Amino acid sequence: MKVTIVSSFPMDGKATSNRVKVFAEQLLIENLANSVTIVCPSSDNHNFLTQDNNLKLVDINLNEINKKNYFIRAYHELSHAFKLFNNAKKNNPDVLLVTVPSVLLLIPILFSKKSYFIALDIRDIVWNYFSGNIFNVFINKILSVIFKYAIKKSNIISVTNNMEKKQVLELSGIEPIIAANGISSQTFDSLSKIKLKEQTKKVNLTYIGNVGIAQELECLIQLANDYSHNMEVTIIGDGSRQSYLKKLARKTNLKNINFVGKISPFFLSEHIEKSDILFAQIGINFSSAVPTKIFEYFASSRKVLLGLPDGQAKEIFKDFSGVKIFPVGKYNELKESFEIIRNLTFVPEMAEKNKNILKHKFIRENNAKFYLNTLKDSFKQHF
């Protein structure tokens, strides 16, 4: 059986590509596919893929998308979606697994003559991220309609958590299965080797991940300014807000903030080893999102400071130890939470508890196996 996976995100070691990687590898390991082809935008970092002759990567050169203008962004995302989809069809797959956050990747499905099994994997309920003004509500409605019709052409649908499951069920009337996100066994093993660190007098607080709108990282500029003499802030990653944050730091004349930029996953450990506290945050409009980087934080034997809205991420991460969660957008509560977590003594028992939770609930390969067993049953009914 030939399986083709289509993703609007490159295989670059970030959250979406890690999910795709595990799906692809487990399809081959579980003998559900003779060959797997991943079709995605090009990237300069594909060397983390398993070297398997039956796993093929087709990366398409696509122009960078201007994310500041909705209409230009929608046009280019739609153009990219058809290019990716047309390349995927050239493989003559038996199974087409389409994984999104980009809902526009679903539009080609609407125009497709269904001659193959379609598995739809929803990693983010992105249409709910548009709320507030009339224009955003209009976009929400359009994206919701696209999804409702695309799901009718799909044989099986998966999501990453219970909140997404509820929202998809309410929208479409179809109950998806949960293929939970988490941390790969390889990454878990690597980060688990990081030893506890005695906190330095000058606290090193590190953010790792996408530097975009959803993360609202302006608060770190303010925090670095307020603790200019006893804190070092490190921001690792890139994204649409990086240039703005750098300008803000220069304007404030900060000397204690360092923008590292994008790094290879292979160098992640050495940055975490230097850190006392790991930081993450998602905005109030992203309540169904669960940032996968936080799972890596908890594998690393470090204290964690999280800015989260009420939602799925807060429900998951409150069970871990050595973490302080504050309501996103509340700067005074961020400062209070920082003081609490800074003065907390992180002991080996806390680190072990976190690793045990990860091992039992959030190893990607284990969760992928459950998903693939359900997929196998659907194959039997279809083929």
Short mmCIF file of N, CA and C in Angstrom, two decimals, residues 159-332:
data_model
loop_
_atom_site.label_atom_id
_atom_site.label_comp_id
_atom_site.label_asym_id
_atom_site.label_seq_id
_atom_site.Cartn_x
_atom_site.Cartn_y
_atom_site.Cartn_z
N VAL A 159 -7.60 14.40 15.55
CA VAL A 159 -7.26 15.66 16.19
C VAL A 159 -6.23 15.37 17.28
N THR A 160 -5.76 16.41 17.98
CA THR A 160 -4.69 16.19 18.95
C THR A 160 -5.14 16.16 20.40
N ASN A 161 -6.35 16.67 20.70
CA ASN A 161 -6.76 16.71 22.10
C ASN A 161 -8.28 16.74 22.23
N ASN A 162 -8.78 16.64 23.45
CA ASN A 162 -10.21 16.54 23.72
C ASN A 162 -10.98 17.79 23.32
N MET A 163 -10.39 18.98 23.52
CA MET A 163 -11.08 20.20 23.14
C MET A 163 -11.28 20.28 21.64
N GLU A 164 -10.23 19.90 20.88
CA GLU A 164 -10.37 19.88 19.42
C GLU A 164 -11.42 18.85 19.00
N LYS A 165 -11.44 17.71 19.68
CA LYS A 165 -12.43 16.68 19.37
C LYS A 165 -13.84 17.22 19.55
N LYS A 166 -14.08 17.92 20.65
CA LYS A 166 -15.39 18.49 20.92
C LYS A 166 -15.78 19.51 19.87
N GLN A 167 -14.84 20.37 19.48
CA GLN A 167 -15.14 21.42 18.52
C GLN A 167 -15.40 20.86 17.12
N VAL A 168 -14.65 19.84 16.73
CA VAL A 168 -14.88 19.22 15.43
C VAL A 168 -16.22 18.51 15.41
N LEU A 169 -16.57 17.84 16.50
CA LEU A 169 -17.85 17.15 16.60
C LEU A 169 -19.01 18.14 16.51
N GLU A 170 -18.89 19.26 17.21
CA GLU A 170 -19.94 20.28 17.19
C GLU A 170 -20.11 20.88 15.79
N LEU A 171 -19.00 21.06 15.10
CA LEU A 171 -19.05 21.69 13.78
C LEU A 171 -19.56 20.75 12.70
N SER A 172 -19.12 19.49 12.74
CA SER A 172 -19.38 18.58 11.62
C SER A 172 -20.36 17.46 11.93
N GLY A 173 -20.57 17.17 13.22
CA GLY A 173 -21.40 16.04 13.58
C GLY A 173 -20.67 14.71 13.47
N ILE A 174 -19.39 14.76 13.15
CA ILE A 174 -18.58 13.55 13.01
C ILE A 174 -17.56 13.51 14.15
N GLU A 175 -17.46 12.35 14.80
CA GLU A 175 -16.56 12.23 15.95
C GLU A 175 -15.17 11.80 15.48
N PRO A 176 -14.16 12.65 15.68
CA PRO A 176 -12.80 12.27 15.29
C PRO A 176 -12.14 11.41 16.35
N ILE A 177 -11.01 10.82 15.99
CA ILE A 177 -10.20 10.11 16.98
C ILE A 177 -9.08 11.04 17.43
N ILE A 178 -8.55 10.76 18.61
CA ILE A 178 -7.47 11.60 19.14
C ILE A 178 -6.13 10.90 18.91
N ALA A 179 -5.26 11.61 18.20
CA ALA A 179 -3.86 11.19 18.06
C ALA A 179 -3.03 12.27 18.76
N ALA A 180 -2.84 12.08 20.06
CA ALA A 180 -2.29 13.14 20.90
C ALA A 180 -0.87 13.50 20.51
N ASN A 181 -0.56 14.79 20.64
CA ASN A 181 0.81 15.25 20.46
C ASN A 181 1.64 14.94 21.71
N GLY A 182 2.90 15.20 21.63
CA GLY A 182 3.76 14.96 22.78
C GLY A 182 5.20 15.11 22.38
N ILE A 183 6.01 14.14 22.79
CA ILE A 183 7.45 14.18 22.55
C ILE A 183 7.88 12.84 21.98
N SER A 184 8.77 12.85 21.01
CA SER A 184 9.24 11.59 20.45
C SER A 184 10.12 10.87 21.46
N SER A 185 10.18 9.56 21.34
CA SER A 185 11.00 8.77 22.28
C SER A 185 12.47 9.16 22.17
N GLN A 186 12.93 9.46 20.96
CA GLN A 186 14.33 9.85 20.76
C GLN A 186 14.63 11.17 21.46
N THR A 187 13.73 12.15 21.30
CA THR A 187 13.92 13.45 21.94
C THR A 187 13.82 13.32 23.46
N PHE A 188 12.88 12.51 23.91
CA PHE A 188 12.72 12.27 25.35
C PHE A 188 14.00 11.69 25.95
N ASP A 189 14.55 10.68 25.28
CA ASP A 189 15.78 10.04 25.78
C ASP A 189 16.93 11.04 25.84
N SER A 190 17.01 11.88 24.82
CA SER A 190 18.10 12.87 24.75
C SER A 190 17.98 13.92 25.85
N LEU A 191 16.78 14.50 25.99
CA LEU A 191 16.59 15.59 26.95
C LEU A 191 16.58 15.08 28.39
N SER A 192 16.19 13.83 28.58
CA SER A 192 16.16 13.26 29.93
C SER A 192 17.55 13.13 30.54
N LYS A 193 18.57 13.18 29.70
CA LYS A 193 19.94 13.06 30.19
C LYS A 193 20.47 14.37 30.78
N ILE A 194 19.74 15.47 30.55
CA ILE A 194 20.16 16.77 31.10
C ILE A 194 20.02 16.72 32.61
N LYS A 195 21.07 17.08 33.29
CA LYS A 195 21.08 17.01 34.76
C LYS A 195 20.51 18.28 35.38
N LEU A 196 20.01 18.12 36.60
CA LEU A 196 19.53 19.28 37.34
C LEU A 196 20.66 20.30 37.49
N LYS A 197 20.27 21.55 37.53
CA LYS A 197 21.26 22.63 37.59
C LYS A 197 20.97 23.50 38.81
N GLU A 198 22.02 23.82 39.53
CA GLU A 198 21.85 24.75 40.63
C GLU A 198 21.67 26.15 40.07
N GLN A 199 20.60 26.80 40.50
CA GLN A 199 20.26 28.11 39.92
C GLN A 199 21.32 29.16 40.24
N THR A 200 21.69 29.91 39.22
CA THR A 200 22.67 30.97 39.39
C THR A 200 22.00 32.22 39.96
N LYS A 201 22.82 33.12 40.46
CA LYS A 201 22.28 34.35 41.05
C LYS A 201 21.58 35.18 39.98
N LYS A 202 22.19 35.20 38.78
CA LYS A 202 21.57 35.87 37.64
C LYS A 202 20.79 34.82 36.86
N VAL A 203 19.46 34.86 36.97
CA VAL A 203 18.60 33.81 36.43
C VAL A 203 18.61 33.84 34.90
N ASN A 204 18.80 32.67 34.31
CA ASN A 204 18.72 32.53 32.86
C ASN A 204 17.36 31.98 32.50
N LEU A 205 16.52 32.82 31.89
CA LEU A 205 15.18 32.42 31.45
C LEU A 205 15.21 32.29 29.94
N THR A 206 14.75 31.15 29.43
CA THR A 206 14.87 30.84 28.00
C THR A 206 13.51 30.50 27.40
N TYR A 207 13.25 31.11 26.25
CA TYR A 207 12.08 30.74 25.43
C TYR A 207 12.59 30.01 24.19
N ILE A 208 11.94 28.89 23.84
CA ILE A 208 12.30 28.13 22.64
C ILE A 208 11.03 27.87 21.83
N GLY A 209 11.03 28.27 20.56
CA GLY A 209 9.87 27.99 19.74
C GLY A 209 9.63 29.06 18.70
N ASN A 210 8.41 29.07 18.20
CA ASN A 210 8.03 30.04 17.18
C ASN A 210 7.92 31.44 17.79
N VAL A 211 8.46 32.43 17.11
CA VAL A 211 8.40 33.81 17.58
C VAL A 211 7.35 34.53 16.74
N GLY A 212 6.09 34.25 17.06
CA GLY A 212 4.99 34.77 16.25
C GLY A 212 3.99 35.57 17.05
N ILE A 213 2.85 35.83 16.44
CA ILE A 213 1.79 36.61 17.07
C ILE A 213 1.18 35.85 18.24
N ALA A 214 0.97 34.55 18.07
CA ALA A 214 0.28 33.75 19.09
C ALA A 214 1.02 33.72 20.41
N GLN A 215 2.34 33.90 20.38
CA GLN A 215 3.15 33.75 21.59
C GLN A 215 3.19 35.01 22.45
N GLU A 216 2.88 36.16 21.88
CA GLU A 216 2.81 37.43 22.63
C GLU A 216 4.05 37.65 23.51
N LEU A 217 5.23 37.60 22.89
CA LEU A 217 6.48 37.62 23.64
C LEU A 217 6.96 39.03 24.02
N GLU A 218 6.15 40.04 23.74
CA GLU A 218 6.50 41.39 24.17
C GLU A 218 6.72 41.46 25.67
N CYS A 219 6.01 40.60 26.39
CA CYS A 219 6.13 40.60 27.86
C CYS A 219 7.55 40.26 28.31
N LEU A 220 8.29 39.51 27.50
CA LEU A 220 9.67 39.16 27.87
C LEU A 220 10.59 40.37 27.77
N ILE A 221 10.28 41.28 26.85
CA ILE A 221 11.06 42.52 26.75
C ILE A 221 10.87 43.34 28.03
N GLN A 222 9.60 43.42 28.46
CA GLN A 222 9.29 44.17 29.67
C GLN A 222 9.91 43.50 30.90
N LEU A 223 9.85 42.17 30.95
CA LEU A 223 10.41 41.43 32.08
C LEU A 223 11.93 41.60 32.14
N ALA A 224 12.57 41.52 30.98
CA ALA A 224 14.03 41.71 30.93
C ALA A 224 14.41 43.11 31.39
N ASN A 225 13.59 44.08 31.06
CA ASN A 225 13.85 45.46 31.48
C ASN A 225 13.69 45.61 32.99
N ASP A 226 12.64 45.00 33.55
CA ASP A 226 12.39 45.12 34.99
C ASP A 226 13.43 44.38 35.83
N TYR A 227 14.05 43.34 35.24
CA TYR A 227 15.05 42.56 35.96
C TYR A 227 16.41 42.66 35.24
N SER A 228 16.75 43.86 34.84
CA SER A 228 17.94 44.05 34.01
C SER A 228 19.24 43.65 34.70
N HIS A 229 19.26 43.65 36.04
CA HIS A 229 20.50 43.36 36.76
C HIS A 229 20.63 41.91 37.24
N ASN A 230 19.50 41.19 37.26
CA ASN A 230 19.59 39.82 37.79
C ASN A 230 18.85 38.78 36.93
N MET A 231 18.73 39.08 35.62
CA MET A 231 18.11 38.13 34.72
C MET A 231 18.74 38.22 33.33
N GLU A 232 18.92 37.06 32.72
CA GLU A 232 19.35 36.97 31.32
C GLU A 232 18.23 36.26 30.55
N VAL A 233 17.69 36.91 29.52
CA VAL A 233 16.61 36.33 28.73
C VAL A 233 17.17 35.88 27.38
N THR A 234 16.86 34.65 27.02
CA THR A 234 17.30 34.10 25.73
C THR A 234 16.06 33.67 24.94
N ILE A 235 15.97 34.13 23.70
CA ILE A 235 14.86 33.76 22.82
C ILE A 235 15.43 32.98 21.65
N ILE A 236 15.03 31.72 21.56
CA ILE A 236 15.53 30.81 20.51
C ILE A 236 14.38 30.49 19.55
N GLY A 237 14.61 30.72 18.28
CA GLY A 237 13.59 30.47 17.27
C GLY A 237 13.42 31.67 16.37
N ASP A 238 12.57 31.51 15.36
CA ASP A 238 12.29 32.62 14.47
C ASP A 238 10.80 32.68 14.20
N GLY A 239 10.38 33.74 13.51
CA GLY A 239 8.96 33.91 13.22
C GLY A 239 8.64 35.35 12.84
N SER A 240 7.37 35.59 12.62
CA SER A 240 6.93 36.88 12.07
C SER A 240 7.15 38.05 13.01
N ARG A 241 7.31 37.81 14.31
CA ARG A 241 7.45 38.91 15.27
C ARG A 241 8.90 39.13 15.73
N GLN A 242 9.82 38.37 15.18
CA GLN A 242 11.19 38.47 15.67
C GLN A 242 11.80 39.86 15.42
N SER A 243 11.62 40.39 14.22
CA SER A 243 12.19 41.71 13.89
C SER A 243 11.60 42.78 14.79
N TYR A 244 10.30 42.69 15.03
CA TYR A 244 9.63 43.67 15.90
C TYR A 244 10.18 43.61 17.32
N LEU A 245 10.37 42.40 17.84
CA LEU A 245 10.87 42.25 19.20
C LEU A 245 12.32 42.74 19.32
N LYS A 246 13.11 42.50 18.30
CA LYS A 246 14.49 43.00 18.31
C LYS A 246 14.52 44.53 18.34
N LYS A 247 13.65 45.15 17.56
CA LYS A 247 13.57 46.62 17.55
C LYS A 247 13.13 47.14 18.91
N LEU A 248 12.18 46.43 19.52
CA LEU A 248 11.69 46.82 20.84
C LEU A 248 12.80 46.72 21.88
N ALA A 249 13.61 45.68 21.78
CA ALA A 249 14.73 45.51 22.72
C ALA A 249 15.78 46.59 22.52
N ARG A 250 16.05 46.94 21.26
CA ARG A 250 17.03 48.00 20.98
C ARG A 250 16.52 49.36 21.47
N LYS A 251 15.22 49.58 21.26
CA LYS A 251 14.61 50.84 21.69
C LYS A 251 14.71 50.99 23.21
N THR A 252 14.54 49.89 23.92
CA THR A 252 14.63 49.89 25.38
C THR A 252 16.08 49.84 25.86
N ASN A 253 16.99 49.64 24.91
CA ASN A 253 18.43 49.59 25.19
C ASN A 253 18.78 48.45 26.16
N LEU A 254 18.16 47.30 25.92
CA LEU A 254 18.40 46.15 26.80
C LEU A 254 19.71 45.46 26.46
N LYS A 255 20.44 45.10 27.49
CA LYS A 255 21.71 44.39 27.32
C LYS A 255 21.61 42.94 27.80
N ASN A 256 20.47 42.59 28.38
CA ASN A 256 20.33 41.26 28.99
C ASN A 256 19.34 40.37 28.24
N ILE A 257 19.18 40.61 26.94
CA ILE A 257 18.31 39.76 26.13
C ILE A 257 19.07 39.35 24.87
N ASN A 258 18.97 38.08 24.55
CA ASN A 258 19.74 37.52 23.45
C ASN A 258 18.81 36.78 22.49
N PHE A 259 18.80 37.20 21.23
CA PHE A 259 18.01 36.53 20.19
C PHE A 259 18.93 35.57 19.44
N VAL A 260 18.75 34.29 19.68
CA VAL A 260 19.62 33.27 19.07
C VAL A 260 19.19 32.95 17.65
N GLY A 261 17.89 33.06 17.37
CA GLY A 261 17.38 32.68 16.06
C GLY A 261 17.11 31.18 15.99
N LYS A 262 16.90 30.71 14.79
CA LYS A 262 16.59 29.30 14.56
C LYS A 262 17.83 28.43 14.75
N ILE A 263 17.65 27.33 15.47
CA ILE A 263 18.77 26.40 15.66
C ILE A 263 18.35 24.99 15.27
N SER A 264 19.31 24.14 15.02
CA SER A 264 19.03 22.74 14.75
C SER A 264 18.58 22.06 16.05
N PRO A 265 17.62 21.14 15.96
CA PRO A 265 17.20 20.40 17.16
C PRO A 265 18.35 19.69 17.86
N PHE A 266 19.42 19.40 17.12
CA PHE A 266 20.56 18.69 17.69
C PHE A 266 21.32 19.55 18.71
N PHE A 267 21.13 20.88 18.65
CA PHE A 267 21.83 21.77 19.56
C PHE A 267 20.93 22.29 20.68
N LEU A 268 19.72 21.72 20.77
CA LEU A 268 18.75 22.19 21.75
C LEU A 268 19.24 21.96 23.18
N SER A 269 19.82 20.79 23.42
CA SER A 269 20.21 20.41 24.79
C SER A 269 21.19 21.39 25.41
N GLU A 270 22.17 21.84 24.63
CA GLU A 270 23.19 22.71 25.20
C GLU A 270 22.63 24.06 25.64
N HIS A 271 21.57 24.52 24.97
CA HIS A 271 20.93 25.76 25.38
C HIS A 271 20.08 25.55 26.64
N ILE A 272 19.41 24.41 26.71
CA ILE A 272 18.60 24.11 27.89
C ILE A 272 19.48 23.92 29.12
N GLU A 273 20.64 23.30 28.94
CA GLU A 273 21.56 23.07 30.06
C GLU A 273 21.97 24.37 30.75
N LYS A 274 22.05 25.45 29.98
CA LYS A 274 22.45 26.75 30.53
C LYS A 274 21.28 27.47 31.22
N SER A 275 20.06 26.97 31.03
CA SER A 275 18.87 27.67 31.49
C SER A 275 18.49 27.28 32.92
N ASP A 276 17.91 28.25 33.63
CA ASP A 276 17.35 27.98 34.95
C ASP A 276 15.83 27.77 34.85
N ILE A 277 15.19 28.59 34.02
CA ILE A 277 13.74 28.54 33.84
C ILE A 277 13.44 28.56 32.35
N LEU A 278 12.52 27.70 31.92
CA LEU A 278 12.07 27.67 30.53
C LEU A 278 10.69 28.31 30.46
N PHE A 279 10.48 29.14 29.45
CA PHE A 279 9.27 29.95 29.35
C PHE A 279 8.50 29.60 28.08
N ALA A 280 7.17 29.62 28.17
CA ALA A 280 6.31 29.48 26.99
C ALA A 280 5.01 30.23 27.24
N GLN A 281 4.35 30.59 26.15
CA GLN A 281 3.09 31.35 26.28
C GLN A 281 2.29 31.23 24.99
N ILE A 282 0.96 31.17 25.11
CA ILE A 282 0.07 31.28 23.96
C ILE A 282 -1.05 32.24 24.32
N GLY A 283 -1.50 32.99 23.30
CA GLY A 283 -2.51 34.02 23.52
C GLY A 283 -3.88 33.47 23.83
N ILE A 284 -4.74 34.35 24.28
CA ILE A 284 -6.08 33.96 24.74
C ILE A 284 -6.95 33.40 23.62
N ASN A 285 -6.64 33.76 22.35
CA ASN A 285 -7.43 33.27 21.22
C ASN A 285 -7.04 31.86 20.80
N PHE A 286 -6.06 31.27 21.48
CA PHE A 286 -5.53 29.97 21.06
C PHE A 286 -5.75 28.90 22.14
N SER A 287 -6.96 28.93 22.71
CA SER A 287 -7.24 28.08 23.88
C SER A 287 -7.25 26.59 23.56
N SER A 288 -7.43 26.21 22.29
CA SER A 288 -7.43 24.78 21.96
C SER A 288 -6.04 24.26 21.61
N ALA A 289 -5.06 25.17 21.53
CA ALA A 289 -3.71 24.76 21.14
C ALA A 289 -2.94 24.22 22.34
N VAL A 290 -2.08 23.23 22.05
CA VAL A 290 -1.18 22.68 23.07
C VAL A 290 0.24 22.74 22.50
N PRO A 291 1.03 23.73 22.88
CA PRO A 291 2.39 23.86 22.33
C PRO A 291 3.24 22.64 22.68
N THR A 292 3.72 21.94 21.65
CA THR A 292 4.44 20.69 21.89
C THR A 292 5.83 20.92 22.49
N LYS A 293 6.38 22.10 22.31
CA LYS A 293 7.69 22.38 22.88
C LYS A 293 7.69 22.24 24.40
N ILE A 294 6.53 22.46 25.03
CA ILE A 294 6.45 22.39 26.49
C ILE A 294 6.70 20.97 26.98
N PHE A 295 6.31 19.97 26.20
CA PHE A 295 6.61 18.58 26.58
C PHE A 295 8.12 18.38 26.67
N GLU A 296 8.85 19.02 25.76
CA GLU A 296 10.32 18.92 25.80
C GLU A 296 10.87 19.63 27.04
N TYR A 297 10.24 20.74 27.41
CA TYR A 297 10.67 21.43 28.63
C TYR A 297 10.64 20.49 29.84
N PHE A 298 9.54 19.75 29.98
CA PHE A 298 9.36 18.91 31.16
C PHE A 298 10.26 17.67 31.14
N ALA A 299 10.77 17.32 29.98
CA ALA A 299 11.72 16.21 29.91
C ALA A 299 13.11 16.65 30.32
N SER A 300 13.32 17.97 30.47
CA SER A 300 14.67 18.53 30.58
C SER A 300 15.12 18.84 32.00
N SER A 301 14.31 18.47 33.00
CA SER A 301 14.68 18.73 34.40
C SER A 301 14.92 20.22 34.66
N ARG A 302 14.00 21.03 34.19
CA ARG A 302 14.09 22.47 34.42
C ARG A 302 12.74 22.99 34.92
N LYS A 303 12.80 24.09 35.67
CA LYS A 303 11.57 24.76 36.08
C LYS A 303 10.93 25.42 34.87
N VAL A 304 9.59 25.52 34.90
CA VAL A 304 8.86 25.99 33.73
C VAL A 304 7.87 27.08 34.13
N LEU A 305 7.87 28.17 33.38
CA LEU A 305 6.95 29.29 33.59
C LEU A 305 6.07 29.41 32.35
N LEU A 306 4.75 29.28 32.53
CA LEU A 306 3.83 29.22 31.40
C LEU A 306 2.75 30.30 31.49
N GLY A 307 2.55 31.02 30.39
CA GLY A 307 1.41 31.91 30.25
C GLY A 307 0.37 31.25 29.36
N LEU A 308 -0.77 30.85 29.94
CA LEU A 308 -1.76 30.07 29.20
C LEU A 308 -3.17 30.59 29.45
N PRO A 309 -4.02 30.54 28.41
CA PRO A 309 -5.45 30.81 28.64
C PRO A 309 -6.12 29.57 29.22
N ASP A 310 -7.34 29.72 29.71
CA ASP A 310 -8.10 28.54 30.10
C ASP A 310 -8.31 27.69 28.87
N GLY A 311 -8.02 26.42 28.97
CA GLY A 311 -8.15 25.56 27.80
C GLY A 311 -7.38 24.27 27.97
N GLN A 312 -7.14 23.59 26.84
CA GLN A 312 -6.56 22.26 26.88
C GLN A 312 -5.13 22.25 27.42
N ALA A 313 -4.30 23.22 27.02
CA ALA A 313 -2.92 23.24 27.48
C ALA A 313 -2.84 23.39 29.00
N LYS A 314 -3.66 24.27 29.54
CA LYS A 314 -3.67 24.48 30.98
C LYS A 314 -4.08 23.22 31.72
N GLU A 315 -5.07 22.50 31.17
CA GLU A 315 -5.53 21.26 31.79
C GLU A 315 -4.45 20.19 31.79
N ILE A 316 -3.67 20.14 30.73
CA ILE A 316 -2.62 19.12 30.63
C ILE A 316 -1.44 19.44 31.53
N PHE A 317 -0.96 20.68 31.47
CA PHE A 317 0.32 21.01 32.10
C PHE A 317 0.23 21.31 33.59
N LYS A 318 -0.97 21.48 34.11
CA LYS A 318 -1.11 21.74 35.55
C LYS A 318 -0.73 20.52 36.39
N ASP A 319 -0.69 19.34 35.78
CA ASP A 319 -0.37 18.12 36.52
C ASP A 319 1.13 17.89 36.71
N PHE A 320 1.95 18.71 36.05
CA PHE A 320 3.40 18.53 36.16
C PHE A 320 3.94 19.28 37.39
N SER A 321 5.16 18.96 37.76
CA SER A 321 5.80 19.59 38.92
C SER A 321 6.82 20.64 38.45
N GLY A 322 7.10 21.59 39.36
CA GLY A 322 8.09 22.62 39.03
C GLY A 322 7.62 23.58 37.98
N VAL A 323 6.30 23.76 37.88
CA VAL A 323 5.73 24.65 36.88
C VAL A 323 4.85 25.69 37.56
N LYS A 324 4.85 26.89 37.03
CA LYS A 324 3.95 27.95 37.49
C LYS A 324 3.22 28.49 36.27
N ILE A 325 1.89 28.43 36.33
CA ILE A 325 1.05 28.89 35.22
C ILE A 325 0.37 30.20 35.62
N PHE A 326 0.49 31.20 34.77
CA PHE A 326 -0.17 32.48 35.02
C PHE A 326 -1.12 32.79 33.86
N PRO A 327 -2.15 33.60 34.09
CA PRO A 327 -3.09 33.95 33.01
C PRO A 327 -2.42 34.83 31.97
N VAL A 328 -2.44 34.40 30.74
CA VAL A 328 -1.75 35.11 29.66
C VAL A 328 -2.29 36.54 29.54
N GLY A 329 -1.39 37.49 29.29
CA GLY A 329 -1.79 38.88 29.13
C GLY A 329 -1.84 39.67 30.42
N LYS A 330 -1.58 39.03 31.54
CA LYS A 330 -1.60 39.70 32.85
C LYS A 330 -0.16 39.87 33.33
N TYR A 331 0.44 41.02 33.02
CA TYR A 331 1.87 41.19 33.28
C TYR A 331 2.21 41.16 34.76
N ASN A 332 1.39 41.76 35.61
CA ASN A 332 1.67 41.73 37.05
C ASN A 332 1.67 40.31 37.59
#
